[in-house]
XYZ file of C-alpha atoms in Angstrom:
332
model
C -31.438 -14.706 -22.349
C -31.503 -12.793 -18.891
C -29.297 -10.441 -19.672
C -28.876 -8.714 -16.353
C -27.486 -12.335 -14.829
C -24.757 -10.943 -17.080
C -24.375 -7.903 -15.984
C -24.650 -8.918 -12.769
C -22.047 -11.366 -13.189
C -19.471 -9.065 -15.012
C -20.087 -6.788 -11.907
C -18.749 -9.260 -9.353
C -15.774 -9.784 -11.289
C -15.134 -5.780 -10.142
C -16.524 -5.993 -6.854
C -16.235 -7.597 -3.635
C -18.812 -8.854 -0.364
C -18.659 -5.284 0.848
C -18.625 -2.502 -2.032
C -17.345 0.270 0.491
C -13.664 -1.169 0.263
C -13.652 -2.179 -2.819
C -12.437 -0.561 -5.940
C -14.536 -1.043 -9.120
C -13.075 -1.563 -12.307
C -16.432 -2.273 -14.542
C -16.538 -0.547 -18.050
C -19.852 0.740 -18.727
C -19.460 0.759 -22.529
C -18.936 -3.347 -21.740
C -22.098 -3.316 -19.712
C -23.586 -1.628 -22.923
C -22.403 -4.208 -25.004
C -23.559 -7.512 -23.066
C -26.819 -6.194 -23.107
C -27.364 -6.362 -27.018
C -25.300 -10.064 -27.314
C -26.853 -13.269 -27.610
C -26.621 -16.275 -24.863
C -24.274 -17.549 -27.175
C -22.264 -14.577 -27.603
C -21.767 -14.092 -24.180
C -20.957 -17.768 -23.689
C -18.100 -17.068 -26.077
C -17.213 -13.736 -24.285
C -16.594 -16.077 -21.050
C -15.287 -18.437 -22.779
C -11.330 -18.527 -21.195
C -9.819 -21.359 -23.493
C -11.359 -20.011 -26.336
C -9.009 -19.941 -29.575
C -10.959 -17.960 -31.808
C -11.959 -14.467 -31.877
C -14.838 -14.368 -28.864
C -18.026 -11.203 -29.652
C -15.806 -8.371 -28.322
C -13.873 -8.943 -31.703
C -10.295 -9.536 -30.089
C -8.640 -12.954 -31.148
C -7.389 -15.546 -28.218
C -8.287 -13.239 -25.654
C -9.680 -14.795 -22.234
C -11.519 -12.452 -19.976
C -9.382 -12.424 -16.337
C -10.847 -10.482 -14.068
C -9.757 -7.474 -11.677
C -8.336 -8.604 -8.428
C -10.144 -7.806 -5.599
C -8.855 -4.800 -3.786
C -9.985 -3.372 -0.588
C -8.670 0.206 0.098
C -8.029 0.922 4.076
C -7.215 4.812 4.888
C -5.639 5.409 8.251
C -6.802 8.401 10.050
C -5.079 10.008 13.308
C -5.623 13.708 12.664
C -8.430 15.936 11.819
C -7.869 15.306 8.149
C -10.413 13.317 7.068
C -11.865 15.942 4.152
C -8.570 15.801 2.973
C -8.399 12.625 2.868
C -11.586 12.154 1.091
C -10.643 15.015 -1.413
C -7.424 12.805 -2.055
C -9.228 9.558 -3.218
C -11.584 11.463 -5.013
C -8.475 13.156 -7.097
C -7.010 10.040 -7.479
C -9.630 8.125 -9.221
C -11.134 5.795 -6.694
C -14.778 4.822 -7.249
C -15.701 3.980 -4.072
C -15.248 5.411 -0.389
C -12.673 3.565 1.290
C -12.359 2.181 4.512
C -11.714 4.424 7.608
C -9.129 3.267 10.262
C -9.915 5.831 13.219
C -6.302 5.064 15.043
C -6.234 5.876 18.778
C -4.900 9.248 19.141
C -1.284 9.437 20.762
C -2.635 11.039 23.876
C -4.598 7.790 24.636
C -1.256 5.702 24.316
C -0.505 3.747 27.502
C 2.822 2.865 27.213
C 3.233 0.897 30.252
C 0.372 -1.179 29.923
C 1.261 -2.065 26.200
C 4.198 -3.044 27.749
C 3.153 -5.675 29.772
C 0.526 -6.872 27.240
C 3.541 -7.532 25.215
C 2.152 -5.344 22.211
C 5.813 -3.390 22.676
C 9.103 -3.734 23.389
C 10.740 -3.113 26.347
C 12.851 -0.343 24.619
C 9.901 1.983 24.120
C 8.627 1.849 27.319
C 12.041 2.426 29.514
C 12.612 6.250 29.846
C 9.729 7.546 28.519
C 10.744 11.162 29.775
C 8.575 13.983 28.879
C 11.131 14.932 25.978
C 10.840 11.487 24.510
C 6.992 10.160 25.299
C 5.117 12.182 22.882
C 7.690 10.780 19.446
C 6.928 7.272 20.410
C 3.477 7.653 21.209
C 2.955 9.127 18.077
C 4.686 5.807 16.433
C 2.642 3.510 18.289
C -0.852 5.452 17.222
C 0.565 5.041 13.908
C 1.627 1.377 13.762
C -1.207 -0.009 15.692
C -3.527 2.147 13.178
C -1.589 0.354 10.433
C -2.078 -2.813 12.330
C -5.799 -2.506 12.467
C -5.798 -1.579 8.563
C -4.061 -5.198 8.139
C -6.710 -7.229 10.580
C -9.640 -5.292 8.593
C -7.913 -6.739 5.144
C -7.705 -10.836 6.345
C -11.067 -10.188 7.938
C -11.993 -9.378 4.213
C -12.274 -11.784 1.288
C -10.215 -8.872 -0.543
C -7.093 -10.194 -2.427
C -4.976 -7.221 -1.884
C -5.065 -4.339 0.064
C -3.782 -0.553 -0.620
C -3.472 1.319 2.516
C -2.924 4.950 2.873
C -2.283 7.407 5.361
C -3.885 10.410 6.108
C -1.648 12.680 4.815
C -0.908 11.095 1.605
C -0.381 13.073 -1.549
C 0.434 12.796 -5.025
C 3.907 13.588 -6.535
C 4.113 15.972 -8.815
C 5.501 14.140 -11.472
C 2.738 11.208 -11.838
C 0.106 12.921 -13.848
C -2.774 12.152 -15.150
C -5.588 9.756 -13.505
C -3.725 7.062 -11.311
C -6.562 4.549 -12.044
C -8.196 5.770 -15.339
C -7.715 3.362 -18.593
C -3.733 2.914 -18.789
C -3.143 4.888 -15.678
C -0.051 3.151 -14.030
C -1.697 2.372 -10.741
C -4.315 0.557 -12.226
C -1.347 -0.981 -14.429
C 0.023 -1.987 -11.222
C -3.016 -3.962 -10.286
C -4.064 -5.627 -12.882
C -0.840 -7.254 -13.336
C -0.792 -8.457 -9.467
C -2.364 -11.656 -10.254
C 0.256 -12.837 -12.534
C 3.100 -10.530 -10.988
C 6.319 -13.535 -10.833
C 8.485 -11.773 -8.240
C 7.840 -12.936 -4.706
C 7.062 -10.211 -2.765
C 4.579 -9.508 0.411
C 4.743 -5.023 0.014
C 4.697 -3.091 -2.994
C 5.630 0.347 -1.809
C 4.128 3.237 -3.465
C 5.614 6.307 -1.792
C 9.213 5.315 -0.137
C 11.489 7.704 1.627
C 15.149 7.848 2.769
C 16.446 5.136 0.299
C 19.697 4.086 -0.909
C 18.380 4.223 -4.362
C 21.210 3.736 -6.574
C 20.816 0.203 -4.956
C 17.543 -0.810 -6.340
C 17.698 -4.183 -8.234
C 14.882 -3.735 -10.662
C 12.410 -6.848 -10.754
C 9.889 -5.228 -13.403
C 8.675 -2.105 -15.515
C 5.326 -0.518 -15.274
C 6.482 1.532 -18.152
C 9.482 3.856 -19.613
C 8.326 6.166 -16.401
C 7.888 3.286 -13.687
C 9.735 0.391 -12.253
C 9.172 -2.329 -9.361
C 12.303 -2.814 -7.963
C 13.785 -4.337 -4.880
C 15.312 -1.546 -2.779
C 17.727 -1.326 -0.098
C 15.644 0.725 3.124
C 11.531 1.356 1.894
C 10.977 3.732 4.533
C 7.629 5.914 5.040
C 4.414 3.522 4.507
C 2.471 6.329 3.328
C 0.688 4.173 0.500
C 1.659 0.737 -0.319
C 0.109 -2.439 -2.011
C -0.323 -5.757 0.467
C -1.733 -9.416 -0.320
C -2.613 -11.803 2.299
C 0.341 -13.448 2.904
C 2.686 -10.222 3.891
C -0.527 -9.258 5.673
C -0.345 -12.480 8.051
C 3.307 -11.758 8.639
C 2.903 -8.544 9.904
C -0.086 -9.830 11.947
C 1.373 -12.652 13.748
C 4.588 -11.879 13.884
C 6.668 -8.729 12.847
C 3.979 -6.284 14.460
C 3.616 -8.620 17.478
C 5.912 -6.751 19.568
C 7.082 -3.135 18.354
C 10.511 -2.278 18.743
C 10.123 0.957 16.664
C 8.080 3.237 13.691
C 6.050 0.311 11.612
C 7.880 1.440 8.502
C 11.537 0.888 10.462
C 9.937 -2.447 11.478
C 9.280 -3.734 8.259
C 12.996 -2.729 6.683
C 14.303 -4.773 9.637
C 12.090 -7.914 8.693
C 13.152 -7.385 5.236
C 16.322 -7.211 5.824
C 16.087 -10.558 7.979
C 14.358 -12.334 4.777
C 11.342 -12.204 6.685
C 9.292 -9.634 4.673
C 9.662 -9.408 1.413
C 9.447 -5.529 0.137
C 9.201 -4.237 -3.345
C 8.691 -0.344 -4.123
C 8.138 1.484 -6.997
C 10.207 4.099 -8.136
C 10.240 6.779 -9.240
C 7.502 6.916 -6.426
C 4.076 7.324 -7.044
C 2.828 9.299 -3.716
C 4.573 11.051 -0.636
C 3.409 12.408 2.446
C 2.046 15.971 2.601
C 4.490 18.976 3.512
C 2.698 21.774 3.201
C 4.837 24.617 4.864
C 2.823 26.131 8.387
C 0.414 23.643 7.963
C -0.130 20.346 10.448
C 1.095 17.443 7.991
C -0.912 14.607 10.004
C 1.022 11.788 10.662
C 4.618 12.316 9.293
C 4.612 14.608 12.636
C 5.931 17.762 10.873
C 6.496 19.858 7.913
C 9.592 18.468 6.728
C 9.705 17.501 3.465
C 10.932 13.323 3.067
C 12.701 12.611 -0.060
C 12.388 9.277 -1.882
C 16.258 9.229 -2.101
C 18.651 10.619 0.736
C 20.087 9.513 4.147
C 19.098 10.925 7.099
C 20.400 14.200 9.091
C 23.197 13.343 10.338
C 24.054 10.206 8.691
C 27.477 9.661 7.530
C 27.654 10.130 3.796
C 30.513 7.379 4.483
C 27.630 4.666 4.952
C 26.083 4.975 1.672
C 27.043 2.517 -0.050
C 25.217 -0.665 -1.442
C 26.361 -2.573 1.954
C 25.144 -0.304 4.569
C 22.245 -2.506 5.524
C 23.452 -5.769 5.139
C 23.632 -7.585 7.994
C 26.694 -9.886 9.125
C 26.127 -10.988 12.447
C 22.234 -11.256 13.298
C 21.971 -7.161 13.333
C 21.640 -4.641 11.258
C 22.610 -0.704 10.774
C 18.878 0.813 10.847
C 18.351 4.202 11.964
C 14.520 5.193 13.068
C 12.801 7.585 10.077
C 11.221 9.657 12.792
């Protein structure tokens, strides 16, 4: 009988505490449509255990609704409007929420030291040819850190963070998060996604990919699968539980880039990465042009080894570790 407790209700399926980090995935032709049921009608379109066809006309199907996402978007460079323009492109509905990292000049390397918030390695010989690379990696993985601490301080269920130069590949076309676009696909299935996993990266670089064990198919153009070396964490799905990792313990004390952190932990079976390939964003290389955070221009391929990396060590054992350590080589 009050029909907007309905719509009110169907709303907060879609949206969380705080609608500025929150994605909404309402249908407005479904708003429509509550409005001219009955109480009893939409009783029965609520109704999860329901057997028979409920007012929507679809037989035995319960209404589950959207997990709640909260979208983070790391910014260390003056690209903000791009940013902005990138999220709108994409799809999202609602303006997401703004990490302002610490810029790289503002780094104090010694006293992060002795706060314990890095390792020793990064602060010993930090000579003028060396400083400004690992500052750079620090803005960046404390930025990424803060992005994590925003999502538990949330009551989101997931979490996509992005960086600031974050772009789409070519090949995904079509709206990411429109009806049957594969990143809202990707979501929706979360809540009842078997594989155990803590990351769902959405833009990888520098893998082994003839590797990949694949856990699960978005479609004939999309996979999940469980890769070798996820570098480059220029967009990538969380939940709460990899989120509390990283926060307690894998980002406690850096020894390196955050996306080199996180292969290590992986590789340790303590962080359990997924990515999906082929991948879905990369980060910007626009040729002359400041590319934010990957540092330069180079373009980072999805699939490759590194400069200088012996074609030798590309096999499906390279990072497997036999004695406590593993063969890791830093992505920056």
């Amino acid at each position: 009988d009050n029909q907007d407790t309905y719509v009110a209700f169907i709303s907060g399926f879609a949206l969380g505490s705080d609608n500025n980090v929150v994605i909404s995935y309402g249908e407005r032709d479904i708003y429509s449509r509550i409005l001219t049921m009955t109480t009893e009608e939409v009783l029965s379109f609520f109704d999860h255990n329901t057997a028979k066809p409920n007012a929507m006309g679809d037989a035995q199907q319960s209404i589950v609704p959207p997990p709640k996402l909260g979208v983070y978007a790391i910014v260390l460079e003056d690209r903000q409007t791009n940013l902005l323009n990138f999220i709108e492109n994409v799809g999202f509905k609602s303006v997401p929420h703004i990490i302002h990292g610490e810029a790289q000049s503002g780094i104090d390397m010694g006293d992060l030291y002795l706060r314990g918030r890095i390792a020793e390695n990064y602060n010993i010989n930090c000579a003028a040819g060396d400083c400004e690379p690992r500052r750079r990696d620090i803005a960046r993985s404390l930025a990424h850190l803060q992005a994590i601490k925003a999502f538990l301080s949330s009551d989101n269920e997931y979490a996509l963070v992005v960086e600031d130069d974050v772009a789409v590949v070519n090949h995904t076309t079509g709206g990411l998060l429109e009806e049957g676009g594969y990143l809202k696909q990707l979501i929706e299935s979360l809540p009842s996604f078997d594989a155990e996993w803590d990351e769902i990266n959405l833009g990888r670089c520098f893998d082994i990919c003839n590797c990949d064990t694949t856990v699960a198919t978005l479609s004939e153009k999309f996979a999940i699968v469980r890769p070798k070396r996820s570098f480059c964490s220029t967009a990538y799905l969380l939940n709460r539980n990899g989120a509390r990792k990283l926060d307690q313990k894998i980002f406690k004390n850096l020894q390196g880039p955050n996306d080199w952190t996180k292969v290590k932990a992986n590789l340790h079976n303590e962080y359990d990465m997924l990515t999906v390939t082929p991948r879905m964003f990369e980060q910007a290389h626009e040729e002359g042009s400041d590319c934010g955070m990957t540092g330069g221009c180079e373009h980072q391929p999805e699939c490759g080894l590194f400069e200088g990396e012996p074609k030798s060590d590309a096999s499906c054992d390279i990072l497997k570790p036999s004695d406590g350590s593993a063969h890791l080589l830093h992505s920056s």
